[in-house]
Amino acid sequence: MGNKLQNQSVDNLFDAILSLQTREECYAFFMDVCTMNEIASLSQRYEVAGMLRAGRTYLDISEKTGASTATISRVNRSLNYGNDGYQIVWNRLDREAGETTE
């Protein structure tokens, strides 16, 4: 995966994130590393992506999340032309949900 983002510093950050084991650890780490606005922006984008996946309209998404149409469009572009990061997560979460409900 050669890209402009990849470097040792980012690798170290991702390794740190991968070491987190509980939601409480995630809260502690991200509250130390990010501002509240940065966490809110990340969670908003993830929520927008889920709503786009569910076929919701931009207007509905904007009203429910407060996201701008520019943000919704950016997330939509990632879903359609990105690196499939959202899909990787959703596939894994769907599998885990299936495992816990069976």
PDB file of C-alpha atoms in Angstrom:
ATOM      1  CA  MET A   1       0.000   0.000   0.000  1.00  0.00           C
ATOM      2  CA  GLY A   2       2.261   2.776  -1.193  1.00  0.00           C
ATOM      3  CA  ASN A   3       0.706   6.165  -0.617  1.00  0.00           C
ATOM      4  CA  LYS A   4       1.565   9.656   0.603  1.00  0.00           C
ATOM      5  CA  LEU A   5       0.122   8.970   4.047  1.00  0.00           C
ATOM      6  CA  GLN A   6       2.216   5.901   4.786  1.00  0.00           C
ATOM      7  CA  ASN A   7       5.302   6.541   6.871  1.00  0.00           C
ATOM      8  CA  GLN A   8       6.792   5.275  10.123  1.00  0.00           C
ATOM      9  CA  SER A   9       4.986   7.864  12.206  1.00  0.00           C
ATOM     10  CA  VAL A  10       1.583   6.888  10.826  1.00  0.00           C
ATOM     11  CA  ASP A  11       2.490   3.194  11.121  1.00  0.00           C
ATOM     12  CA  ASN A  12       3.266   3.785  14.806  1.00  0.00           C
ATOM     13  CA  LEU A  13      -0.088   5.509  15.321  1.00  0.00           C
ATOM     14  CA  PHE A  14      -1.992   2.694  13.621  1.00  0.00           C
ATOM     15  CA  ASP A  15      -0.089   0.096  15.653  1.00  0.00           C
ATOM     16  CA  ALA A  16      -1.119   1.973  18.797  1.00  0.00           C
ATOM     17  CA  ILE A  17      -4.764   1.984  17.666  1.00  0.00           C
ATOM     18  CA  LEU A  18      -4.605  -1.719  16.846  1.00  0.00           C
ATOM     19  CA  SER A  19      -3.378  -2.413  20.392  1.00  0.00           C
ATOM     20  CA  LEU A  20      -6.575  -0.994  21.939  1.00  0.00           C
ATOM     21  CA  GLN A  21      -8.831  -3.740  23.267  1.00  0.00           C
ATOM     22  CA  THR A  22     -11.932  -2.089  24.714  1.00  0.00           C
ATOM     23  CA  ARG A  23     -14.211   0.821  23.982  1.00  0.00           C
ATOM     24  CA  GLU A  24     -13.000   2.446  27.224  1.00  0.00           C
ATOM     25  CA  GLU A  25      -9.394   2.198  26.022  1.00  0.00           C
ATOM     26  CA  CYS A  26     -10.457   3.789  22.723  1.00  0.00           C
ATOM     27  CA  TYR A  27     -12.126   6.664  24.554  1.00  0.00           C
ATOM     28  CA  ALA A  28      -9.036   7.216  26.718  1.00  0.00           C
ATOM     29  CA  PHE A  29      -6.618   7.104  23.784  1.00  0.00           C
ATOM     30  CA  PHE A  30      -8.634   9.198  21.346  1.00  0.00           C
ATOM     31  CA  MET A  31      -9.486  11.788  23.990  1.00  0.00           C
ATOM     32  CA  ASP A  32      -5.752  12.179  24.608  1.00  0.00           C
ATOM     33  CA  VAL A  33      -4.768  12.221  20.924  1.00  0.00           C
ATOM     34  CA  CYS A  34      -7.642  14.149  19.333  1.00  0.00           C
ATOM     35  CA  THR A  35      -9.690  17.206  20.113  1.00  0.00           C
ATOM     36  CA  MET A  36     -13.381  16.705  20.800  1.00  0.00           C
ATOM     37  CA  ASN A  37     -14.121  18.309  17.410  1.00  0.00           C
ATOM     38  CA  GLU A  38     -11.823  15.856  15.623  1.00  0.00           C
ATOM     39  CA  ILE A  39     -13.520  12.878  17.290  1.00  0.00           C
ATOM     40  CA  ALA A  40     -16.939  14.350  16.481  1.00  0.00           C
ATOM     41  CA  SER A  41     -15.925  14.838  12.827  1.00  0.00           C
ATOM     42  CA  LEU A  42     -14.679  11.262  12.505  1.00  0.00           C
ATOM     43  CA  SER A  43     -17.798   9.824  14.109  1.00  0.00           C
ATOM     44  CA  GLN A  44     -20.017  12.056  11.938  1.00  0.00           C
ATOM     45  CA  ARG A  45     -18.302  10.812   8.763  1.00  0.00           C
ATOM     46  CA  TYR A  46     -18.758   7.212   9.876  1.00  0.00           C
ATOM     47  CA  GLU A  47     -22.447   7.855  10.596  1.00  0.00           C
ATOM     48  CA  VAL A  48     -22.861   9.549   7.211  1.00  0.00           C
ATOM     49  CA  ALA A  49     -21.242   6.565   5.494  1.00  0.00           C
ATOM     50  CA  GLY A  50     -23.646   4.186   7.200  1.00  0.00           C
ATOM     51  CA  MET A  51     -26.612   6.281   6.164  1.00  0.00           C
ATOM     52  CA  LEU A  52     -25.380   6.455   2.562  1.00  0.00           C
ATOM     53  CA  ARG A  53     -24.953   2.681   2.641  1.00  0.00           C
ATOM     54  CA  ALA A  54     -28.576   2.427   3.753  1.00  0.00           C
ATOM     55  CA  GLY A  55     -29.686   4.531   0.770  1.00  0.00           C
ATOM     56  CA  ARG A  56     -30.641   7.676   2.682  1.00  0.00           C
ATOM     57  CA  THR A  57     -30.793  10.988   0.814  1.00  0.00           C
ATOM     58  CA  TYR A  58     -28.303  13.806   1.295  1.00  0.00           C
ATOM     59  CA  LEU A  59     -31.071  15.981   2.747  1.00  0.00           C
ATOM     60  CA  ASP A  60     -32.082  13.336   5.269  1.00  0.00           C
ATOM     61  CA  ILE A  61     -28.449  12.680   6.232  1.00  0.00           C
ATOM     62  CA  SER A  62     -27.754  16.382   6.625  1.00  0.00           C
ATOM     63  CA  GLU A  63     -30.823  16.871   8.815  1.00  0.00           C
ATOM     64  CA  LYS A  64     -30.034  13.840  11.016  1.00  0.00           C
ATOM     65  CA  THR A  65     -26.274  14.364  11.391  1.00  0.00           C
ATOM     66  CA  GLY A  66     -25.716  18.068  10.815  1.00  0.00           C
ATOM     67  CA  ALA A  67     -23.155  17.188   8.140  1.00  0.00           C
ATOM     68  CA  SER A  68     -22.757  19.594   5.257  1.00  0.00           C
ATOM     69  CA  THR A  69     -23.495  18.425   1.737  1.00  0.00           C
ATOM     70  CA  ALA A  70     -19.772  18.831   1.031  1.00  0.00           C
ATOM     71  CA  THR A  71     -18.962  16.354   3.822  1.00  0.00           C
ATOM     72  CA  ILE A  72     -21.639  13.945   2.628  1.00  0.00           C
ATOM     73  CA  SER A  73     -20.315  14.197  -0.919  1.00  0.00           C
ATOM     74  CA  ARG A  74     -16.755  13.578   0.261  1.00  0.00           C
ATOM     75  CA  VAL A  75     -17.832  10.491   2.199  1.00  0.00           C
ATOM     76  CA  ASN A  76     -19.849   9.284  -0.798  1.00  0.00           C
ATOM     77  CA  ARG A  77     -16.780   9.684  -3.012  1.00  0.00           C
ATOM     78  CA  SER A  78     -14.783   7.575  -0.551  1.00  0.00           C
ATOM     79  CA  LEU A  79     -17.466   4.894  -0.613  1.00  0.00           C
ATOM     80  CA  ASN A  80     -17.499   4.815  -4.412  1.00  0.00           C
ATOM     81  CA  TYR A  81     -13.864   5.442  -5.302  1.00  0.00           C
ATOM     82  CA  GLY A  82     -11.875   5.033  -2.095  1.00  0.00           C
ATOM     83  CA  ASN A  83      -9.867   2.193  -0.621  1.00  0.00           C
ATOM     84  CA  ASP A  84     -12.841   0.151   0.672  1.00  0.00           C
ATOM     85  CA  GLY A  85     -11.982   0.974   4.281  1.00  0.00           C
ATOM     86  CA  TYR A  86     -15.589   1.426   5.307  1.00  0.00           C
ATOM     87  CA  GLN A  87     -16.536  -1.845   3.612  1.00  0.00           C
ATOM     88  CA  ILE A  88     -13.766  -3.743   5.415  1.00  0.00           C
ATOM     89  CA  VAL A  89     -15.123  -2.539   8.746  1.00  0.00           C
ATOM     90  CA  TRP A  90     -18.757  -3.192   7.857  1.00  0.00           C
ATOM     91  CA  ASN A  91     -17.986  -6.705   6.610  1.00  0.00           C
ATOM     92  CA  ARG A  92     -16.153  -7.490   9.823  1.00  0.00           C
ATOM     93  CA  LEU A  93     -18.862  -5.990  12.040  1.00  0.00           C
ATOM     94  CA  ASP A  94     -21.558  -7.849  10.094  1.00  0.00           C
ATOM     95  CA  ARG A  95     -19.661 -11.144  10.532  1.00  0.00           C
ATOM     96  CA  GLU A  96     -19.181 -10.490  14.249  1.00  0.00           C
ATOM     97  CA  ALA A  97     -22.854  -9.601  14.673  1.00  0.00           C
ATOM     98  CA  GLY A  98     -23.795 -12.804  12.888  1.00  0.00           C
ATOM     99  CA  GLU A  99     -21.487 -14.816  15.128  1.00  0.00           C
ATOM    100  CA  THR A 100     -22.960 -13.346  18.318  1.00  0.00           C
ATOM    101  CA  THR A 101     -26.587 -13.718  17.274  1.00  0.00           C
ATOM    102  CA  GLU A 102     -26.413 -17.334  16.102  1.00  0.00           C
TER     103      GLU A 102
END
